[in-house]
PDB file of C-alpha atoms in Angstrom:
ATOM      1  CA  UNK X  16      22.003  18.368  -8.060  1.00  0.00           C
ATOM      2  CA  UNK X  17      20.036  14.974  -8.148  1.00  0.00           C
ATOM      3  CA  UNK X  18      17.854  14.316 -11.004  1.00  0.00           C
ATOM      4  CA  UNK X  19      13.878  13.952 -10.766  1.00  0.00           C
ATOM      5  CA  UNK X  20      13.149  10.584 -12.509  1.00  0.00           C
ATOM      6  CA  UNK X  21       9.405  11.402 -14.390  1.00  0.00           C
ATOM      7  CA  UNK X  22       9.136   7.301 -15.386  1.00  0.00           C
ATOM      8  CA  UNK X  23       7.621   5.042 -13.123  1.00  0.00           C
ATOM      9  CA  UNK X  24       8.782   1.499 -14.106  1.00  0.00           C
ATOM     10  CA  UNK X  25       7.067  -0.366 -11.220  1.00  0.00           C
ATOM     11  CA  UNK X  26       3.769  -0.202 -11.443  1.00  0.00           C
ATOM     12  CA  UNK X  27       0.960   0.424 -14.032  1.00  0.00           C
ATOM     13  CA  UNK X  28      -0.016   4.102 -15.155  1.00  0.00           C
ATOM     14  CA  UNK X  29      -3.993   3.658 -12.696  1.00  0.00           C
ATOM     15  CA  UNK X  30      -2.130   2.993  -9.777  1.00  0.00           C
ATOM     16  CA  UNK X  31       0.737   5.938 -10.457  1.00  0.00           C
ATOM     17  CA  UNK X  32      -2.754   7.798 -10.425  1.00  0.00           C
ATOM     18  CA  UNK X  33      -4.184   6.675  -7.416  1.00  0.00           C
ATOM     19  CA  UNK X  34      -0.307   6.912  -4.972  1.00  0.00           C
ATOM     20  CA  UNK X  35      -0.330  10.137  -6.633  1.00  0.00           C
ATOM     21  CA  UNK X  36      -3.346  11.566  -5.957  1.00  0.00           C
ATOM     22  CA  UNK X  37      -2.615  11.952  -2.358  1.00  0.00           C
ATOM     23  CA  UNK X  38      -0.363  14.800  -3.064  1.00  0.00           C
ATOM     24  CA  UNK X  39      -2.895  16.346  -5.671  1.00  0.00           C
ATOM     25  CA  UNK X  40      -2.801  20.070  -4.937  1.00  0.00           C
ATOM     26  CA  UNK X  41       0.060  20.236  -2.563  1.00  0.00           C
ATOM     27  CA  UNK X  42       3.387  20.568  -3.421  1.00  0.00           C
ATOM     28  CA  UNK X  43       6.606  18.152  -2.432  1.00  0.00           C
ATOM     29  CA  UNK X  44       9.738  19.821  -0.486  1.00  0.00           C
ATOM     30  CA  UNK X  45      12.121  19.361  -3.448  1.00  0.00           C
ATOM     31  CA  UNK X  46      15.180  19.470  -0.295  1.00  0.00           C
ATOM     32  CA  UNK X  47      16.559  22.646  -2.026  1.00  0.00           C
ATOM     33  CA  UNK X  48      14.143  24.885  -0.542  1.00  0.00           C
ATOM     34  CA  UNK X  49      11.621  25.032  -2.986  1.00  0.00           C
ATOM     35  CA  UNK X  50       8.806  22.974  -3.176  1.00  0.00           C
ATOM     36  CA  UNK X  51       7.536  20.585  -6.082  1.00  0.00           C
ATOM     37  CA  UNK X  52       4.587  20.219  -8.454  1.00  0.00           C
ATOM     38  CA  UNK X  53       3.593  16.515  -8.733  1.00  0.00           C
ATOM     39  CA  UNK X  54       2.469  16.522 -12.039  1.00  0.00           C
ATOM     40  CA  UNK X  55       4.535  15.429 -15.087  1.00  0.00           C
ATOM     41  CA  UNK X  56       4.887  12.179 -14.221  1.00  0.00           C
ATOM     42  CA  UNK X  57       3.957   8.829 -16.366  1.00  0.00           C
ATOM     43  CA  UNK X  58       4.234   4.926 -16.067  1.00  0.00           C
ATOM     44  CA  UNK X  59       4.775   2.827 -18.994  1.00  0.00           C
ATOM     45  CA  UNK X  60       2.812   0.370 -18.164  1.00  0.00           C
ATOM     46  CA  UNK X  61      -1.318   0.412 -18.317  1.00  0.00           C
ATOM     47  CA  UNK X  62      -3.451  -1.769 -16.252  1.00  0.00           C
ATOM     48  CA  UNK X  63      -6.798  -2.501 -14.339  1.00  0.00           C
ATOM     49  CA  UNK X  64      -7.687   0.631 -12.229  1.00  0.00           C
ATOM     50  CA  UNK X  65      -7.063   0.064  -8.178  1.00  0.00           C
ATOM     51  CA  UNK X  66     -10.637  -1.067  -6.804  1.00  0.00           C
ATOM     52  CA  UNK X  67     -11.775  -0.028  -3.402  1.00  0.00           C
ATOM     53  CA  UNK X  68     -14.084  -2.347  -1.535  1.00  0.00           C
ATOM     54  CA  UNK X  69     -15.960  -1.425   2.102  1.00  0.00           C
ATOM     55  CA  UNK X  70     -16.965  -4.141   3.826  1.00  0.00           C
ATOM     56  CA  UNK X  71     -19.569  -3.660   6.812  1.00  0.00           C
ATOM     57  CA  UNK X  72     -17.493  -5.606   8.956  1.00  0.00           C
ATOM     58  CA  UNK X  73     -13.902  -6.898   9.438  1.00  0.00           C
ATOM     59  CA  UNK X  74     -15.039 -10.525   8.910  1.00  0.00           C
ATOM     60  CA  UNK X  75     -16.684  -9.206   5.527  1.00  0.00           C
ATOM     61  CA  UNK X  76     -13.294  -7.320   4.217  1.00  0.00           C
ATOM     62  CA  UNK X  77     -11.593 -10.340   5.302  1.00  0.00           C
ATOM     63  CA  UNK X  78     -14.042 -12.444   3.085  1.00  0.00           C
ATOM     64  CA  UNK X  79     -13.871 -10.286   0.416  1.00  0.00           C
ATOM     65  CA  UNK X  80     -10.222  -9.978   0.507  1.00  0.00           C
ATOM     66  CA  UNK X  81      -9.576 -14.159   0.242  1.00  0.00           C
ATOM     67  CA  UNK X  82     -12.279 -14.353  -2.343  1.00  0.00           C
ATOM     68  CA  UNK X  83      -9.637 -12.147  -4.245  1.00  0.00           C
ATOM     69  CA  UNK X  84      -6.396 -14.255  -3.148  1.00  0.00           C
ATOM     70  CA  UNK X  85      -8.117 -17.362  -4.255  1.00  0.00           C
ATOM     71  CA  UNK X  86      -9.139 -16.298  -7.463  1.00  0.00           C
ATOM     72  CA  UNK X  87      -5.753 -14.848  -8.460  1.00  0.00           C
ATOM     73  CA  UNK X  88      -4.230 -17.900  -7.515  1.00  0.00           C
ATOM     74  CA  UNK X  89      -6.451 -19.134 -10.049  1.00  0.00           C
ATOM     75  CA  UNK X  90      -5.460 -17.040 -12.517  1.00  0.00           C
ATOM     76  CA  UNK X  91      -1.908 -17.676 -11.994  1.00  0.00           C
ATOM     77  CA  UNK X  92      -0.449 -15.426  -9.160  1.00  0.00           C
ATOM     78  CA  UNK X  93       1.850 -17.353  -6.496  1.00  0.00           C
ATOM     79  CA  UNK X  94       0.724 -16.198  -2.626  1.00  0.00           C
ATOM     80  CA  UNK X  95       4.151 -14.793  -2.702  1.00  0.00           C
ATOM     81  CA  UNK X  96       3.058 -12.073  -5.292  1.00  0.00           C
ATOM     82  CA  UNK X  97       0.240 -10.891  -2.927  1.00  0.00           C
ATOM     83  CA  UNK X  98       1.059  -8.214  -0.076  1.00  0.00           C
ATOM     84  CA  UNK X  99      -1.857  -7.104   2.945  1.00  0.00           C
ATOM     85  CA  UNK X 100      -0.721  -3.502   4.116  1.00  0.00           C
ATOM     86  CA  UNK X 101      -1.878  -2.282   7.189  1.00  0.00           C
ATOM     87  CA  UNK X 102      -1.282   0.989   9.078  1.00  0.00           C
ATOM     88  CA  UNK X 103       0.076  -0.475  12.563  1.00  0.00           C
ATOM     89  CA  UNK X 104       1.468  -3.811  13.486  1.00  0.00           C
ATOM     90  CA  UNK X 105      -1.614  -5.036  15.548  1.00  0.00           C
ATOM     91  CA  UNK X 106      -3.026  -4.716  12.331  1.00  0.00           C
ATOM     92  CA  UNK X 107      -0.899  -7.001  11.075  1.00  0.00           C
ATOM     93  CA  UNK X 108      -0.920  -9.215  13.733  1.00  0.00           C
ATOM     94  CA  UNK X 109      -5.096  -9.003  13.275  1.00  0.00           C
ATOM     95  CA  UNK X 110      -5.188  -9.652   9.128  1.00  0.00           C
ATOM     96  CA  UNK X 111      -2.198 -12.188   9.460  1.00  0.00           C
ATOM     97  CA  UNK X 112      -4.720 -14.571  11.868  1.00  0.00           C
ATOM     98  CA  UNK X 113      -7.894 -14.196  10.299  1.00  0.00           C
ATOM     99  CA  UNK X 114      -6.506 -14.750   6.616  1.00  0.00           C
ATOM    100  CA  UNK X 115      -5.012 -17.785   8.652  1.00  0.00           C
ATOM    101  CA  UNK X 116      -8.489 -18.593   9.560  1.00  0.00           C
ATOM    102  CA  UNK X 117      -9.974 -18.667   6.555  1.00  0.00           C
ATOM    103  CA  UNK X 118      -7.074 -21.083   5.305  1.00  0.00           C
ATOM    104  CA  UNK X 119      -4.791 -18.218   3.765  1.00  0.00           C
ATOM    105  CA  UNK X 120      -1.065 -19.547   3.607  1.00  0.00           C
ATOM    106  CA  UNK X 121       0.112 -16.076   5.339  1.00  0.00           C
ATOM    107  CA  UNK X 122       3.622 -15.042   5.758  1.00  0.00           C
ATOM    108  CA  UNK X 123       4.342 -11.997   7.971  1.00  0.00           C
ATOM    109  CA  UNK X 124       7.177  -9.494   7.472  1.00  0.00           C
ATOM    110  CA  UNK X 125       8.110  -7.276   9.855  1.00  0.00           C
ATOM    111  CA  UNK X 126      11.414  -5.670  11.070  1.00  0.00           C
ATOM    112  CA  UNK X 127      12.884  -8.501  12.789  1.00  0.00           C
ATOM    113  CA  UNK X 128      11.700 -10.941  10.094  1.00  0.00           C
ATOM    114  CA  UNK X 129      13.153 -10.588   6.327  1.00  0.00           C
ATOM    115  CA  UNK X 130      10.679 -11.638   3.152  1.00  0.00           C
ATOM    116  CA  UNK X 131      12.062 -14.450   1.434  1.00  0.00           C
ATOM    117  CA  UNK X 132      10.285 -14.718  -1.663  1.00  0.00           C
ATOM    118  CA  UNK X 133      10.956 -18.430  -2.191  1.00  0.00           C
ATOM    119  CA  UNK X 134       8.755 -18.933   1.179  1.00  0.00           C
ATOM    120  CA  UNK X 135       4.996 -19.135  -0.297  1.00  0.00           C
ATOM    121  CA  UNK X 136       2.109 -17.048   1.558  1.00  0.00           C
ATOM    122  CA  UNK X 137       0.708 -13.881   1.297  1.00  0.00           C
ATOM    123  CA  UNK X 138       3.224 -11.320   2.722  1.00  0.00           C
ATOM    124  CA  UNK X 139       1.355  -9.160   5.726  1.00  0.00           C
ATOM    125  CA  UNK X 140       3.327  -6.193   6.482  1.00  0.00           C
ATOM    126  CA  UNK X 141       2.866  -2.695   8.308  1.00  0.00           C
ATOM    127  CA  UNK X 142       3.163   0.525   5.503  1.00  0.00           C
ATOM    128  CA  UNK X 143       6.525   0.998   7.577  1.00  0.00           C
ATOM    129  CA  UNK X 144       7.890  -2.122   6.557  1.00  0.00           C
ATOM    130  CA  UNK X 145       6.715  -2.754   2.789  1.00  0.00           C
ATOM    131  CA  UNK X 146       9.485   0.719   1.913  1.00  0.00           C
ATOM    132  CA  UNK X 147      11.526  -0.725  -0.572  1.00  0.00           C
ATOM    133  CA  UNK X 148       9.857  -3.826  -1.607  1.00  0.00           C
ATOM    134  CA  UNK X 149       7.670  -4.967  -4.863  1.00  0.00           C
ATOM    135  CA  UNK X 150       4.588  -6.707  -5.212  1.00  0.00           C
ATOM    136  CA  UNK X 151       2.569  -8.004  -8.171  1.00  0.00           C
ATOM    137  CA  UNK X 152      -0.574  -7.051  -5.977  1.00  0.00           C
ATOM    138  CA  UNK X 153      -1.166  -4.618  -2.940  1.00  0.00           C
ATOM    139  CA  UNK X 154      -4.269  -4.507  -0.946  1.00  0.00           C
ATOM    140  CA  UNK X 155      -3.825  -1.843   1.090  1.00  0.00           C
ATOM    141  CA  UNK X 156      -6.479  -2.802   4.059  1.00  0.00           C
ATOM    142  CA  UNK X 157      -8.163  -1.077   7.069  1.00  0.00           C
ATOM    143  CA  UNK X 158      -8.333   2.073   5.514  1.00  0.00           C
ATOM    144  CA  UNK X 159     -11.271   3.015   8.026  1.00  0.00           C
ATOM    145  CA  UNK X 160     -11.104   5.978  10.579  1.00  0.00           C
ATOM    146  CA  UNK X 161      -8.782   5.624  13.321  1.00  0.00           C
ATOM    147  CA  UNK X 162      -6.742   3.274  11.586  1.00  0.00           C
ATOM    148  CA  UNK X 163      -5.712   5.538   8.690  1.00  0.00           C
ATOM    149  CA  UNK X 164      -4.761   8.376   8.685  1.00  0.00           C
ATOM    150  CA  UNK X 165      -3.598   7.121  12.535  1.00  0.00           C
ATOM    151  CA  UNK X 166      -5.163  10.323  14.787  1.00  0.00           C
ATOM    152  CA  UNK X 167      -2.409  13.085  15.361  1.00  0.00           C
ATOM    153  CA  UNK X 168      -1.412  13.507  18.758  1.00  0.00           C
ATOM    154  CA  UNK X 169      -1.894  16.747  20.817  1.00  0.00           C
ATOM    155  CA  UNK X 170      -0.396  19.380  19.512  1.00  0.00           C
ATOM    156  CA  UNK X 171      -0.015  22.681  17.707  1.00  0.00           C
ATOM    157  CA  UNK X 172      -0.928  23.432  13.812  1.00  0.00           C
ATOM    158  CA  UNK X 173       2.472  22.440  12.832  1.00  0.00           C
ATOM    159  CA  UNK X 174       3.051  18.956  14.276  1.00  0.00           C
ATOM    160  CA  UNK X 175      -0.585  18.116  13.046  1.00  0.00           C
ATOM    161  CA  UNK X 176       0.929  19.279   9.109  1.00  0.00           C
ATOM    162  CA  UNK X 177       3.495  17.319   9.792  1.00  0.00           C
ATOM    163  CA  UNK X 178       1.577  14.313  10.695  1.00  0.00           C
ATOM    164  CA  UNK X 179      -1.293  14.210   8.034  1.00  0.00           C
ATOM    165  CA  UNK X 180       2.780  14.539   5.693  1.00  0.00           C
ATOM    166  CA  UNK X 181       3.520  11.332   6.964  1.00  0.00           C
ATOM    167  CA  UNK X 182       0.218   9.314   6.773  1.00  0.00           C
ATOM    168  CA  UNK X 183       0.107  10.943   3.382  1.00  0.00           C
ATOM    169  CA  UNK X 184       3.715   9.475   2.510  1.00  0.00           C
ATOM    170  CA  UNK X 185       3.019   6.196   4.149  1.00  0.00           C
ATOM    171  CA  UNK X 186       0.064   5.721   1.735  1.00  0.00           C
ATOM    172  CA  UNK X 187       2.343   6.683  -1.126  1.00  0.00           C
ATOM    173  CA  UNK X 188       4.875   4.297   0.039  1.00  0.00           C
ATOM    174  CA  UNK X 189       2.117   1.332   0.168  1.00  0.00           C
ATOM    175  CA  UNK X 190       0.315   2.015  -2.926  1.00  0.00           C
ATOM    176  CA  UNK X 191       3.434   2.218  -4.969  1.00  0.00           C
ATOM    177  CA  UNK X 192       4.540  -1.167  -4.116  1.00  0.00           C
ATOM    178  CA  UNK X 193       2.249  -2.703  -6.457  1.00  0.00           C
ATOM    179  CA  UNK X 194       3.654  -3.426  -9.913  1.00  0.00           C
ATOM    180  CA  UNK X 195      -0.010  -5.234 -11.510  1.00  0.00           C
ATOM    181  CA  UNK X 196      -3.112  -4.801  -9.040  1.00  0.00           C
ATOM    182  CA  UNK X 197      -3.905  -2.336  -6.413  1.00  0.00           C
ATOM    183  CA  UNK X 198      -6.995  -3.017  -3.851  1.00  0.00           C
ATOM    184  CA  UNK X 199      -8.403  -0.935  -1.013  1.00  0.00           C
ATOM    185  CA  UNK X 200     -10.659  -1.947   1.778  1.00  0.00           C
ATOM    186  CA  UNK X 201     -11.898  -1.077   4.755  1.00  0.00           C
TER     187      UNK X 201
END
């Protein structure tokens, strides 16, 4: 029997809260047949609280989210230490060239492209790809409808559960790469 690890060591204690409170009143299939309560879990680490932003347009978040980059590279952050998450890879593909636009040094990761953290830019990656990587900030962007949760196909009750499971643990996955800062916009 595996052991359920209660620290977090990644990230800060508000944005344990915030990856966590997508699974707040459901519980987890523990893969023994029995399902999970999330609660009991800590971080070590305290920090700013995740801040959400909505724009009224896409040129707007985009403003918004390089008035951000720029003043944590102010403050001392490399590009390197930043991370844009986005649901689907023509979101990517659409944050990647108007960050570009606006004079953001942008590096993309995807599956056919490794992040090498001595390359500077901001990393711009699909929720997919960022599994298993660490940031010092996350903004997790195009939260709006249609984009995430991505609609469920056709189908019965069952594959729709099963869907919302996955958006839900894609958000998880994104959120928790942060180890410092967490931002959300739409």
């Amino acid at each position: 029997r595996s052991k359920k690890l209660r620290l977090n060591y990644r990230t800060t204690d508000e944005i344990r809260k915030v990856a966590d409170a997508i699974y707040e009143g459901t519980e987890i299939d523990n893969m023994d047949g029995d399902g999970e309560p999330t609660t009991g879990y800590a971080a070590l680490r305290h920090g700013a609280f995740p801040e959400a932003h909505l724009a009224k347009t896409f040129a707007d978040e985009i403003d918004w989210i390089c008035e951000r980059i720029n003043t944590l590279k102010t403050s001392g952050y490399a590009t390197q230490d930043m991370c844009v998450v986005v649901r689907t890879n023509d979101l990517a593909v659409s944050y990647a060239q108007a960050l570009t636009s606006q004079g953001i040094a942008v590096h993309p990761i995807s599956r056919n492209r490794a992040d090498d953290p001595d390359i500077e830019g901001v990393r711009v990656a699909t929720m997919h790809r960022v599994k298993g990587l660490e940031f010092k900030i996350v903004f997790i962007s195009g939260m709006e409808q249609g984009n995430f949760p991505l609609p469920a196909s056709q189908g019965d009750a069952m594959q729709e559960k099963a869907h919302l499971a996955q958006e839900k643990a894609l958000f998880y996955v994104a959120a928790s790469r942060a180890s410092n800062l967490l931002y959300l916009t739409a």
